[in-house]
Coordinates of C-alpha atoms in Angstrom, one line a residue:
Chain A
X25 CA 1.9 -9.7 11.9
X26 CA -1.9 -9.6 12.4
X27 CA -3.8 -6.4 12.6
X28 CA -4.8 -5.8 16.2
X29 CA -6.3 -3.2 17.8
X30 CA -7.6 -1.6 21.4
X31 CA -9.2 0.7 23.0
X32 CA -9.4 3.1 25.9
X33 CA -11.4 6.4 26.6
X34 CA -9.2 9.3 27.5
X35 CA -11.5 12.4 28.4
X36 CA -13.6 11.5 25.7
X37 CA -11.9 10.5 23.0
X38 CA -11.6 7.0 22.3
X39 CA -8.0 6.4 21.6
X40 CA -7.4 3.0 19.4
X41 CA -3.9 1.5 19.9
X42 CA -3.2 -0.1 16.5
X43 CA -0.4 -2.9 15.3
X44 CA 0.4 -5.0 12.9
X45 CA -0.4 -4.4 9.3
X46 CA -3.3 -2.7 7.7
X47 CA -3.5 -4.2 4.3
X48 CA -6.1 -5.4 1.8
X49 CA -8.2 -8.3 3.9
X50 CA -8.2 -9.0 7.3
X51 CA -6.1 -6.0 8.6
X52 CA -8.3 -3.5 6.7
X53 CA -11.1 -5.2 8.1
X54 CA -10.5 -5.3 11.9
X55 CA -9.5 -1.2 11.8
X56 CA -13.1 -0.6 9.6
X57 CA -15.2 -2.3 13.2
X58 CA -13.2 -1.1 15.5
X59 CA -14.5 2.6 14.0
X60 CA -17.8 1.0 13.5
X61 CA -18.2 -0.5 16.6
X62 CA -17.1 3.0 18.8
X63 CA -19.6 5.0 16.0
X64 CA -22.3 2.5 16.8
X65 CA -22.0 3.5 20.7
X66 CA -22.3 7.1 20.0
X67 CA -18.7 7.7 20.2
X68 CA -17.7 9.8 17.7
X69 CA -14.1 11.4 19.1
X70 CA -11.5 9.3 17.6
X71 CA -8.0 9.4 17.7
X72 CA -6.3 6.4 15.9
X73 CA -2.9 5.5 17.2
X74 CA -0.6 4.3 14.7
X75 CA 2.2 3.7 16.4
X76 CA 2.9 0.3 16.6
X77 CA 1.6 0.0 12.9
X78 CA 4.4 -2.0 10.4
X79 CA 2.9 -1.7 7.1
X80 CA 0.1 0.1 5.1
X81 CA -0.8 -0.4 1.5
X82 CA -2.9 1.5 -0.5
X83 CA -6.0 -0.8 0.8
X84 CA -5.2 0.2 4.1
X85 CA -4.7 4.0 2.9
X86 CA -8.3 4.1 2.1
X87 CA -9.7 2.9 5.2
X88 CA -8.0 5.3 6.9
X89 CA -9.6 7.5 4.6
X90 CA -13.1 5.7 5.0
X91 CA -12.7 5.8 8.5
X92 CA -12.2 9.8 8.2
X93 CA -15.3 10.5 5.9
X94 CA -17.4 7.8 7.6
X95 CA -16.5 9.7 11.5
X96 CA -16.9 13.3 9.9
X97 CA -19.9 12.5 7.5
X98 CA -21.7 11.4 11.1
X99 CA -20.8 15.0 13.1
X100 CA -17.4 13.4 14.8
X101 CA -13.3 13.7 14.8
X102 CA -10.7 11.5 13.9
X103 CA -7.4 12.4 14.0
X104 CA -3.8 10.1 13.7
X105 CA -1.3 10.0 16.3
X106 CA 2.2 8.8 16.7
X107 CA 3.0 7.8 12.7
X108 CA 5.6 6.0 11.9
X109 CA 8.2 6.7 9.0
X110 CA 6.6 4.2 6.5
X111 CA 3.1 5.7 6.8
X112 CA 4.3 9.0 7.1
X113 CA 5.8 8.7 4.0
X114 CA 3.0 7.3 2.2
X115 CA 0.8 10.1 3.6
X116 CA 3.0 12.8 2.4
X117 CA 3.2 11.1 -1.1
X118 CA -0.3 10.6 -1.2
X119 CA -0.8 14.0 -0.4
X120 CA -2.8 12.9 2.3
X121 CA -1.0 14.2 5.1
X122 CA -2.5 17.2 5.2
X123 CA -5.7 15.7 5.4
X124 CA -6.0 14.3 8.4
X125 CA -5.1 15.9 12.0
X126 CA -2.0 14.3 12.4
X127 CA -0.4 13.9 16.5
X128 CA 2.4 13.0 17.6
X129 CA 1.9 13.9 21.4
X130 CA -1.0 11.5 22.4
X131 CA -2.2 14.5 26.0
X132 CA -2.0 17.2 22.6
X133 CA -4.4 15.4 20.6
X134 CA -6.5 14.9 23.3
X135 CA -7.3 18.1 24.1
X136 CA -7.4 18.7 20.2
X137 CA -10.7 17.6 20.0
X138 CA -13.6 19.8 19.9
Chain B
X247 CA 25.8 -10.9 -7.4
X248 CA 24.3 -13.9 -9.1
X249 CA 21.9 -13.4 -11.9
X250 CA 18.5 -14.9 -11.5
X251 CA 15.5 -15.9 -12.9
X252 CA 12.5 -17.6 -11.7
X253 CA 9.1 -18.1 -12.4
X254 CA 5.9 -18.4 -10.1
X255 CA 2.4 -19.5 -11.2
X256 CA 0.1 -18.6 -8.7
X257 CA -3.9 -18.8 -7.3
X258 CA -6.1 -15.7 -7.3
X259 CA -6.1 -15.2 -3.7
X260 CA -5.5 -12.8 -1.1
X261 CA -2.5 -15.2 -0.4
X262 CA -1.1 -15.0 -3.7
X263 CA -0.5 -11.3 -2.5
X264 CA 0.9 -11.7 0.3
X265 CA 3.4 -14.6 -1.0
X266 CA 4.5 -11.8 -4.1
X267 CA 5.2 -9.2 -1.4
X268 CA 7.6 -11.5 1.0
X269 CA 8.9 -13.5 -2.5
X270 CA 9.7 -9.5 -3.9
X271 CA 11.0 -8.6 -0.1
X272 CA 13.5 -11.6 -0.3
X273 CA 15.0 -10.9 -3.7
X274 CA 15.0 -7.2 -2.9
X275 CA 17.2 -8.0 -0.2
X276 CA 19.4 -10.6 -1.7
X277 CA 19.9 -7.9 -4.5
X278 CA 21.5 -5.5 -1.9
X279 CA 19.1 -2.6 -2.0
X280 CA 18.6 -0.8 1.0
X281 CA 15.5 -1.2 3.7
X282 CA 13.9 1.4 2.4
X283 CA 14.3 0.3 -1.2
X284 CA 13.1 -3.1 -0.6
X285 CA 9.9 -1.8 0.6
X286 CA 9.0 0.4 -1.9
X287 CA 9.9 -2.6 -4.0
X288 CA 7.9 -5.4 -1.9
X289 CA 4.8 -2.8 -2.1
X290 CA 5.0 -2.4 -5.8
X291 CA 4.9 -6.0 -6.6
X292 CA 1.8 -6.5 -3.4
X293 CA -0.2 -3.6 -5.4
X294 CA 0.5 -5.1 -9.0
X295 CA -0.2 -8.6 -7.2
X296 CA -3.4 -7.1 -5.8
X297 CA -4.6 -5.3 -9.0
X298 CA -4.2 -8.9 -10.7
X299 CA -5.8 -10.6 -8.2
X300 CA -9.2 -8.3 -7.3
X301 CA -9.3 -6.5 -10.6
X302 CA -7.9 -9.0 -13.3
X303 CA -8.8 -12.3 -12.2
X304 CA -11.3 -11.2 -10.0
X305 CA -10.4 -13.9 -7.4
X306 CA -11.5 -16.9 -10.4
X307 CA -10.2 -20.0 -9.1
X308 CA -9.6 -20.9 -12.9
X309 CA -7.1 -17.5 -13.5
X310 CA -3.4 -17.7 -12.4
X311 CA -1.2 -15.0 -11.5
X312 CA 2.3 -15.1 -13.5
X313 CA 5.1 -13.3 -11.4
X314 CA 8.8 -13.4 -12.9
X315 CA 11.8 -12.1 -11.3
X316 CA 14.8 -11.7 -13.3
X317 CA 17.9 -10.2 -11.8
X318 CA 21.1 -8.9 -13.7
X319 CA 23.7 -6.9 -13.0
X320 CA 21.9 -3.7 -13.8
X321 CA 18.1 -3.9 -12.4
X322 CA 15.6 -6.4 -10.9
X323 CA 12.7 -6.9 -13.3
X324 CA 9.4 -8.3 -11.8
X325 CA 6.9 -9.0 -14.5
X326 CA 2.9 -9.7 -12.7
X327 CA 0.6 -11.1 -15.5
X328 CA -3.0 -11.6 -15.0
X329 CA -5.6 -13.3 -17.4
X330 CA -8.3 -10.6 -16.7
X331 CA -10.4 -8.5 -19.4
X332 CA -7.5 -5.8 -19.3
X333 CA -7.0 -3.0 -17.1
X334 CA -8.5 0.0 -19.0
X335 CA -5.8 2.7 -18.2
X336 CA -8.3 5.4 -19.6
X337 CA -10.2 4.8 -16.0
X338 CA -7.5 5.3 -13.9
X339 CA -8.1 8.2 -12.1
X340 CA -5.3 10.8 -11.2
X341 CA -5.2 9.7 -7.1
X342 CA -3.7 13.2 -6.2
X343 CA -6.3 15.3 -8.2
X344 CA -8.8 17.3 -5.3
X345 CA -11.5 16.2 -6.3
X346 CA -10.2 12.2 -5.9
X347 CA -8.1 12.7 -2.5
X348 CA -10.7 11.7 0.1
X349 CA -11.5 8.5 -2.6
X350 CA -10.9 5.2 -0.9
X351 CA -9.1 3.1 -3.8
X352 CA -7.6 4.2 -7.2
X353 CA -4.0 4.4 -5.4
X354 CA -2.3 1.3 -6.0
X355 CA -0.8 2.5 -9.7
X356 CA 0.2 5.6 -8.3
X357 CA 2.2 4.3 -5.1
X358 CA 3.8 1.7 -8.2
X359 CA 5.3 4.2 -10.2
X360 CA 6.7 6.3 -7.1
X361 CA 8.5 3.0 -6.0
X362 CA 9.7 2.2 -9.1
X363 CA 12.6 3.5 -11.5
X364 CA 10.2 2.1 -14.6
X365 CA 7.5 0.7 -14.9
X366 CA 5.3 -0.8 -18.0
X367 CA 1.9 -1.8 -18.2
X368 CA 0.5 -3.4 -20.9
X369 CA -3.6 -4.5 -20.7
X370 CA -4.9 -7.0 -23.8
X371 CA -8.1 -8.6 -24.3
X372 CA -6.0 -11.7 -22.3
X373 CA -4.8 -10.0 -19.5
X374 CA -2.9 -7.6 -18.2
X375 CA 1.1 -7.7 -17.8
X376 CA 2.9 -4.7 -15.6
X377 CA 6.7 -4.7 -16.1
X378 CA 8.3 -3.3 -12.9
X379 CA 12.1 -2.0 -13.0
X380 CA 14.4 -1.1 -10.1
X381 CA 18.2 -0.2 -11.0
X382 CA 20.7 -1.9 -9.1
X383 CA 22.7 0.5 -7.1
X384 CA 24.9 3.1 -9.2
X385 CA 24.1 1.7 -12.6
X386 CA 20.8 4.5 -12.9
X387 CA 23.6 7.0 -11.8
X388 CA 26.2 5.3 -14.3
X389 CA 23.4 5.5 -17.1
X390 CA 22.9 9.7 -16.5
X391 CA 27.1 10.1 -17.0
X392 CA 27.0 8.2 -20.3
X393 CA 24.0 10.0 -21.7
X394 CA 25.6 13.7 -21.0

C-alpha cells in the first residue's frame, strides 16, 4: 500500500493523517514534504498521526527522526499520535520511544503543544 | 513441512527490495511462524536487501543481488549476497548509543539482529554475504534441553 498522507489544522496544530507504508523510496519521501511543505508555510506545530500506518523500516525510522530534528532545529513541535503495535515496537527497541512525544488521544496532544 | 531451496538473482533496485520482503513474507508464512515472526523476518531480509542494494551495489545496473532461502526442519536460512566493495563492519555505528539516537540511518543491522535468532555477516573485497537464521518453532527450545 502507497504512502499517503493529509492534513487538517486543529487549533493550531497541523495534524497529518498518515497510511500506508513508510519505507525507503517513495513512502519516505511523501512523509519528508508533507513536513516540508507545512514548515515552508510557517507552520511549525505538528502532530503526525500514525494510525493508519502498516509498516516502517529503518528508512522510515529516520525520517521520522529527520522530521523531529528538522521541526525542532526551526523553533517548532512534533509529536506522534495513535501508534500502532508494529511501530511501537520498533520505537521501544530503537530506544526511540522516549524520544518523541508520543499520543494516543488525538484532543490530548492537541492541547500538548506549547 | 517440506524442505526448500531456491535461488533468486536479482537487479539493484528499490524493487529488488521490495520483492525480498514479500518473497521472505511468503516463505515465512508457509514455514508456520507466527504474524509477528514473519515480520520481523520479512524486515530482516528488506534491511539486508536494502544494505545490498544502496550500500553494496550502490544501485549498479551491472551488480546482482543473490537471495537463497533454504528451509529444513529446524530453521529458515536466507542468505543476501551483494558484489559491493564490502561492508566495513568497523563503521557501523552502535544505533542505540546517545550520542547516535537522533541519527537518521545506521539502524538497519541493528533491527536485523533483533529479528533474527543468528545472524552472519561476512564482507570481502567481492561483496558482502549476510547469513540470516530463524529456528523453526520448538527446535531453539529443543536445542537449550540438550545442551543442559
Amino acid at each position: 500500500m502507497t504512502m499517503k498522507t493529509s492534513t487538517r489544522q486543529v487549533d493550531g496544530v497541523a495534524i497529518v493523517d498518515c497510511s500506508g507504508r513508510i519505507t525507503l523510496g517513495e513512502g519516505s519521501v511523501i512523509l519528508r514534504d508533507a513536513v516540508r511543505e507545512l514548515l515552508s508555510k510557517g507552520q511549525k506545530k505538528i502532530l503526525l498521526n500514525l494510525g493508519e500506518v502498516t509498516y516502517i523500516d529503518s528508512s522510515g525510522i529516520g525520517e521520522l527522526v529527520s522530521a523531529f530534528t528538522t521541526v525542532r532545529n526551526q523553533g517548532g513541535e512534533l509529536k506522534l499520535l495513535n501508534l500502532t503495535k508494529k511501530v511501537h515496537d520498533l520505537l521501544q527497541i530503537t530506544k526511540l520511544y522516549t524520544v518523541f512525544d508520543v499520543r494516543d488521544d488525538e484532543a490530548g496532544a492537541v492541547k500538548a503543544f506549547s | 513441512m517440506t524442505e526448500l531451496r531456491v535461488s533468486y538473482t536479482l537487479d539493484s533496485t528499490l524493487e529488488t527490495v521490495d520483492n525480498a520482503e514479500q518473497t521472505a513474507s511468503r516463505i515465512a508464512t508457509e514455514t508456520g511462524f507466527d504474524e509477528d515472526e514473519v515480520m520481523q523476518i520479512s524486515m530482516a531480509v528488506r534491511e539486508a536487501a536494502v544494505n545490498a542494494v544502496l550500500h553494496g551495489n550502490a544501485y549498479d545496473p551491472d551488480k546482482k543481488v543473490k537471495l537463497d532461502f533454504e528451509r529444513t526442519s529446524q530453521d529458515l536460512v536466507i542468505t543476501i549476497r551483494d558484489q559491493g566493495k564490502g561492508l566495513d563492519m568497523d563503521k557501523i555505528p552502535d544505533p542505540l548509543a546517545p550520542e547516535n539516537l537522533l541519527k537518521t540511518s545506521g539502524r538497519g543491522i541493528f533491527l536485523i539482529r533483533s529479528f533474527m535468532d543468528e545472524v552472519q555477516i561476512h564482507p570481502s573485497m567481492t561483496g558482502t554475504e549476510i547469513k540470516l537464521v530463524k529456528h523453526v518453532h520448538g527446535t531453539s527450545g529443543d536445542v537449550k534441553e540438550a545442551s543442559q
